[in-house]
Every structure is written in structure tokens, then in C-alpha cells.
PDB file of C-alpha atoms in Angstrom:
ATOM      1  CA  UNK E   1       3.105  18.964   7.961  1.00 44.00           C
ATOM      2  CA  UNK E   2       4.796  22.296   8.686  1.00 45.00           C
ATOM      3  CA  UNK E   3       1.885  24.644   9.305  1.00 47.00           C
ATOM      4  CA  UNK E   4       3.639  27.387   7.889  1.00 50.00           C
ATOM      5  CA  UNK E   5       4.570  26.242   4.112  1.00 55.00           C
ATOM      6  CA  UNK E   6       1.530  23.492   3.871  1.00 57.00           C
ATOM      7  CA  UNK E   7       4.217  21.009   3.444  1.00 67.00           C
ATOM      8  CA  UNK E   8       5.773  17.614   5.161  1.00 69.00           C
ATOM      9  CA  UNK E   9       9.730  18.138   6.550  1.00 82.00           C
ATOM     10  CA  UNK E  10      11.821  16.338   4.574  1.00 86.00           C
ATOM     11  CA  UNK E  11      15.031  16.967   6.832  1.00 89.00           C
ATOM     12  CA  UNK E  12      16.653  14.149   8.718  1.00 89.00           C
ATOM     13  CA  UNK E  13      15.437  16.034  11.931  1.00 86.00           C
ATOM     14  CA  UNK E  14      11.620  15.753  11.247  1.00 87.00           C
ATOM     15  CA  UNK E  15       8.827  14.805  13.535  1.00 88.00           C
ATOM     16  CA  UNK E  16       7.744  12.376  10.923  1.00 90.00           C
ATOM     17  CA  UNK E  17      10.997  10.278  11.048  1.00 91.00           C
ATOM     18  CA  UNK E  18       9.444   7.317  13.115  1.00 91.00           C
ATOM     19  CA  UNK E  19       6.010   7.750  12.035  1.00 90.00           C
ATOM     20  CA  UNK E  20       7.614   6.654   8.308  1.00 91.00           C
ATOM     21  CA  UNK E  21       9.558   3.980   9.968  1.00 93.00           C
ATOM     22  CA  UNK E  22       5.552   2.497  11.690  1.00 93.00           C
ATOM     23  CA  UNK E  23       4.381   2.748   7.790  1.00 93.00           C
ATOM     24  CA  UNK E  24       7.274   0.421   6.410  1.00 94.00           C
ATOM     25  CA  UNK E  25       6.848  -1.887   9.492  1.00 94.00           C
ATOM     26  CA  UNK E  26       3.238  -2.012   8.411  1.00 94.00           C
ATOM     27  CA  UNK E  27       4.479  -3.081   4.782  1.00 94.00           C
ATOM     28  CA  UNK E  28       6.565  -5.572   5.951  1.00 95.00           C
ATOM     29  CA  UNK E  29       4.339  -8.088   5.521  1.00 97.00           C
ATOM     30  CA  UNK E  30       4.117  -9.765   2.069  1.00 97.00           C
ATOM     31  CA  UNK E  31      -0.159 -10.220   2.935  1.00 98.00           C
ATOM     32  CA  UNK E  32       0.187  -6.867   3.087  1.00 98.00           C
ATOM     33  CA  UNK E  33       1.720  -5.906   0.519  1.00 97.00           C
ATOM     34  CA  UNK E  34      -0.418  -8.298  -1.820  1.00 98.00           C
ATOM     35  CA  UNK E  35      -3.574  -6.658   0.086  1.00 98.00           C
ATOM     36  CA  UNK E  36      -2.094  -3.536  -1.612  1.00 98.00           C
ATOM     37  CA  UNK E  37      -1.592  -4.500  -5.055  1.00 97.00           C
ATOM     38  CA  UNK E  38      -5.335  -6.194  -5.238  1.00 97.00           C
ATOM     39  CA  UNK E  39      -6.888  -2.927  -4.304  1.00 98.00           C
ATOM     40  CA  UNK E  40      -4.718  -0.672  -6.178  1.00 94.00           C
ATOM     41  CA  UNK E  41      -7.738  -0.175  -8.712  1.00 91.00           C
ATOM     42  CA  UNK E  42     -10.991  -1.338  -7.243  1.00 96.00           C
ATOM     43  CA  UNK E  43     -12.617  -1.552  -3.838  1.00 97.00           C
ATOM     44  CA  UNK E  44     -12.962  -5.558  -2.795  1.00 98.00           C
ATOM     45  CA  UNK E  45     -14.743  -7.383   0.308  1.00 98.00           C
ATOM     46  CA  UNK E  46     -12.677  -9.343   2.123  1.00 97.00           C
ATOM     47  CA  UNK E  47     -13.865 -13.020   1.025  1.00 97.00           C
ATOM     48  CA  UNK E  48     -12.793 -11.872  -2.686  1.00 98.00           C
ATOM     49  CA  UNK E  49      -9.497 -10.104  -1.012  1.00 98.00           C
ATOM     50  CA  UNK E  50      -8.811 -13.488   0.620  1.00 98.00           C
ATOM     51  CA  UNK E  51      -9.067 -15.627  -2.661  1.00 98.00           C
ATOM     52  CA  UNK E  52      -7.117 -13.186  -4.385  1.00 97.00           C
ATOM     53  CA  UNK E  53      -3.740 -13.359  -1.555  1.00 97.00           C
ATOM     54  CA  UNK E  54      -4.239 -16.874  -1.494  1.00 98.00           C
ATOM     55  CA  UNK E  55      -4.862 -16.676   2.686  1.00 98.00           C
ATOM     56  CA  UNK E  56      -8.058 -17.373   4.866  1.00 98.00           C
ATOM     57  CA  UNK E  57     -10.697 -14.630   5.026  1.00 98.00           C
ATOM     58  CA  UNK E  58     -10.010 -14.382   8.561  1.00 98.00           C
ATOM     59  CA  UNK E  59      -6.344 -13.990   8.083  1.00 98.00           C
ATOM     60  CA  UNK E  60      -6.988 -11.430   5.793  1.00 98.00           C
ATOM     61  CA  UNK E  61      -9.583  -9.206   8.396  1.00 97.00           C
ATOM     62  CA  UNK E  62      -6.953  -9.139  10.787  1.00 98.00           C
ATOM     63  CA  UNK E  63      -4.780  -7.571   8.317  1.00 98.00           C
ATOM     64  CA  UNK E  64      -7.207  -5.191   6.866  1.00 98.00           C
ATOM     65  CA  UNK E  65      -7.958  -4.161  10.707  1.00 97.00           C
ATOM     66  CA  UNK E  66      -4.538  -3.083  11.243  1.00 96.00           C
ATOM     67  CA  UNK E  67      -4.357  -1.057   7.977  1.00 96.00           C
ATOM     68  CA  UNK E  68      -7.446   0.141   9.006  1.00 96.00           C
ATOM     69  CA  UNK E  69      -6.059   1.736  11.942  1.00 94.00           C
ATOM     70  CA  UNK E  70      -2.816   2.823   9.946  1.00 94.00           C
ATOM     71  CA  UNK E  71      -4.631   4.762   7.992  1.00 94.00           C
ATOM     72  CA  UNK E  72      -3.933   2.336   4.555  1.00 96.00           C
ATOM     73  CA  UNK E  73      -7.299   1.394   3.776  1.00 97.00           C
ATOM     74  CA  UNK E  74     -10.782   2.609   4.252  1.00 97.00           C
ATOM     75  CA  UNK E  75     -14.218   0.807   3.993  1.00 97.00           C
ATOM     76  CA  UNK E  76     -17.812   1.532   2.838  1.00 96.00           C
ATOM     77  CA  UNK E  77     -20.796  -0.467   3.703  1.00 96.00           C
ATOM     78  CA  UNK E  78     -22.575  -2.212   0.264  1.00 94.00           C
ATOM     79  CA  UNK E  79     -25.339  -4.193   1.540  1.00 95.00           C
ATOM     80  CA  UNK E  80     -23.764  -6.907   4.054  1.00 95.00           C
ATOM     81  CA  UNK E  81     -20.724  -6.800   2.805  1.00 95.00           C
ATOM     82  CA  UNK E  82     -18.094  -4.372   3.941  1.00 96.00           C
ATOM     83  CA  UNK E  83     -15.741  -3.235   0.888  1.00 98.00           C
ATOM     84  CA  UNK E  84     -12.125  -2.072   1.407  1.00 98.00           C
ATOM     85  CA  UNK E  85     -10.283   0.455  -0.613  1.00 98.00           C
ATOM     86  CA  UNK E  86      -6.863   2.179  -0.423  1.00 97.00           C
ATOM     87  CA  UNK E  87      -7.144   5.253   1.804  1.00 96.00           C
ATOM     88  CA  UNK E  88      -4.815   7.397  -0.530  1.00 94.00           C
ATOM     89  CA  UNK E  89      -2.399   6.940  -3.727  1.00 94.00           C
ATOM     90  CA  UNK E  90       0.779   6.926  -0.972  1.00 94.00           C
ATOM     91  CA  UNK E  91       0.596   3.052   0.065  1.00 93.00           C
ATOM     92  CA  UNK E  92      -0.093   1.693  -3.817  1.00 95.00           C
ATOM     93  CA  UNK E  93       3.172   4.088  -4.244  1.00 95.00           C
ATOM     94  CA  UNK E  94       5.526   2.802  -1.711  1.00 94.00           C
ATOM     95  CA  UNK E  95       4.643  -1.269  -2.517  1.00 95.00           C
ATOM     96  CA  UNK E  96       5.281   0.038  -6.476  1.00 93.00           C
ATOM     97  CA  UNK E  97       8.052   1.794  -5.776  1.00 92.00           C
ATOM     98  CA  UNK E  98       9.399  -0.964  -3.431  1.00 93.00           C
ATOM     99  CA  UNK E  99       9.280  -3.752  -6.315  1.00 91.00           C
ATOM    100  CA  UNK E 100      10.311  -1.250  -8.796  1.00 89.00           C
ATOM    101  CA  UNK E 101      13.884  -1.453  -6.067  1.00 88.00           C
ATOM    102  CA  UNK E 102      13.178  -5.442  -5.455  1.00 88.00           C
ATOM    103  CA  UNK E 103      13.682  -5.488  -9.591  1.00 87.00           C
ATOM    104  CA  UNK E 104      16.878  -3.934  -9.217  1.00 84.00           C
ATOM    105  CA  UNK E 105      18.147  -6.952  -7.055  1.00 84.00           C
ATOM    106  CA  UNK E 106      17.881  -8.928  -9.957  1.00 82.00           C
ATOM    107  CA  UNK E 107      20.923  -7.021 -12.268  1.00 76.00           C
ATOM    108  CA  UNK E 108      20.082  -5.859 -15.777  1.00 70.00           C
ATOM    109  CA  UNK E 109      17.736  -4.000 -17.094  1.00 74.00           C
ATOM    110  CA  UNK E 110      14.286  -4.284 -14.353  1.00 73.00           C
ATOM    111  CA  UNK E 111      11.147  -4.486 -16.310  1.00 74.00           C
ATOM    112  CA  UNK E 112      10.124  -1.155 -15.317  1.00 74.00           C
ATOM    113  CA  UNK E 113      12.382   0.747 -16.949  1.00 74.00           C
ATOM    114  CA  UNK E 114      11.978  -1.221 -20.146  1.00 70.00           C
ATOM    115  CA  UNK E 115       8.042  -0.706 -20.235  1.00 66.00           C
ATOM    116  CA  UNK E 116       9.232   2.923 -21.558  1.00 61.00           C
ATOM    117  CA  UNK E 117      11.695   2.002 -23.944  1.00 58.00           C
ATOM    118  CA  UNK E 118      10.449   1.781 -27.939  1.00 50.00           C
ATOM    119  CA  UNK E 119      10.245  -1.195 -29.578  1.00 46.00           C
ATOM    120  CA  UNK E 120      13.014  -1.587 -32.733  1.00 40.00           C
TER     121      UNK E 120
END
């Protein structure tokens, strides 16, 4: 952030340059990014994140532990089980955003732009 404005540098010289490039490393990982989408509207334990991504619940911890550490995701206590949710809006924004551009690959007219479009 630049202390002085209360805002992040946008300019090809900021500090935050290869601190972005760590958070797209972190998303490229489809787990990951399917992690993402299951949580983008409720907090979920891992043994329901697992069944959800379609991998082992242990495959999925060692995920969650890394986006722990990134930052991604954040946990609460509920009993014994341990529920994850998104940290902030800014990783459910970059995996939309980045199929929103994965549609694009495709040629015509990508879903999301015809979700907005009236029906004739």
C-alpha cells in the first residue's frame, strides 16, 4: 500500500510486482481453484470440501494449509470440526475473473457476457 494515498501501486515498478506473481502461482492449481469456487458463499470443513473437489480429505488439508498461509482462506473452530472460509472477496475475484478469460478461449460470445443480455 502506499502509506501516503491509502492505496496499492499500480505502476510496473511496484513492490507488489512479485508478491502478485506468489498469488497466481498459488492459483495455479485447479484443487485450488475448485477450493475457491466451493467456498465462494459459505464456510465448509474440509471432509465436505473434499467431496465437493472430488480429492481425498487429506489432499485437500494440504491445500487449505498453504492458502492458509497465503492469506486465501481463514478458519473458525465449530465444535470438532474446523470450517474454512475465503479470507477476502480478492481470491473468489481472480478464479471468476480468470474463467470469465478461460471463456474467451472458446470464440463467440462467453456465457458471461450473455447472462446480461435481454431475452427477445
Amino acid at each position: 500500500m502506499n502509506a501516503d494515498k491509502g492505496t496499492c501501486s499500480l505502476g510496473v515498478d511496484s513492490q507488489y510486482v512479485e508478491l502478485a506473481v506468489e498469488v497466481f502461482s498459488m492459483l495455479a492449481d485447479a484443487t485450488r481453484v475448485r477450493i475457491i469456487l466451493a467456498l465462494r458463499e459459505k464456510e465448509m470443513a474440509v471432509g465436505a470440501l473434499a467431496e465437493v473437489v472430488g480429492k481425498s480429505p487429506a489432499a485437500v488439508s494440504q491445500h487449505l494449509a498453504k492458502m492458509r498461509l497465503a492469506h486465501m482462506v481463514s478458519t473458525r473452530q465449530d465444535g470438532t470440526k474446523v470450517m474454512y472460509r475465503l479470507e477476502n472477496e480478492h481470491a473468489r475475484q481472480l478464479v471468476v475473473d480468470a474463467i470469465h478469460q478461460a471463456e474467451h478461449a472458446l470464440g463467440g460470445m462467453p456465457a458471461h457476457h450473455r447472462a446480461g443480455q435481454a431475452t427477445a
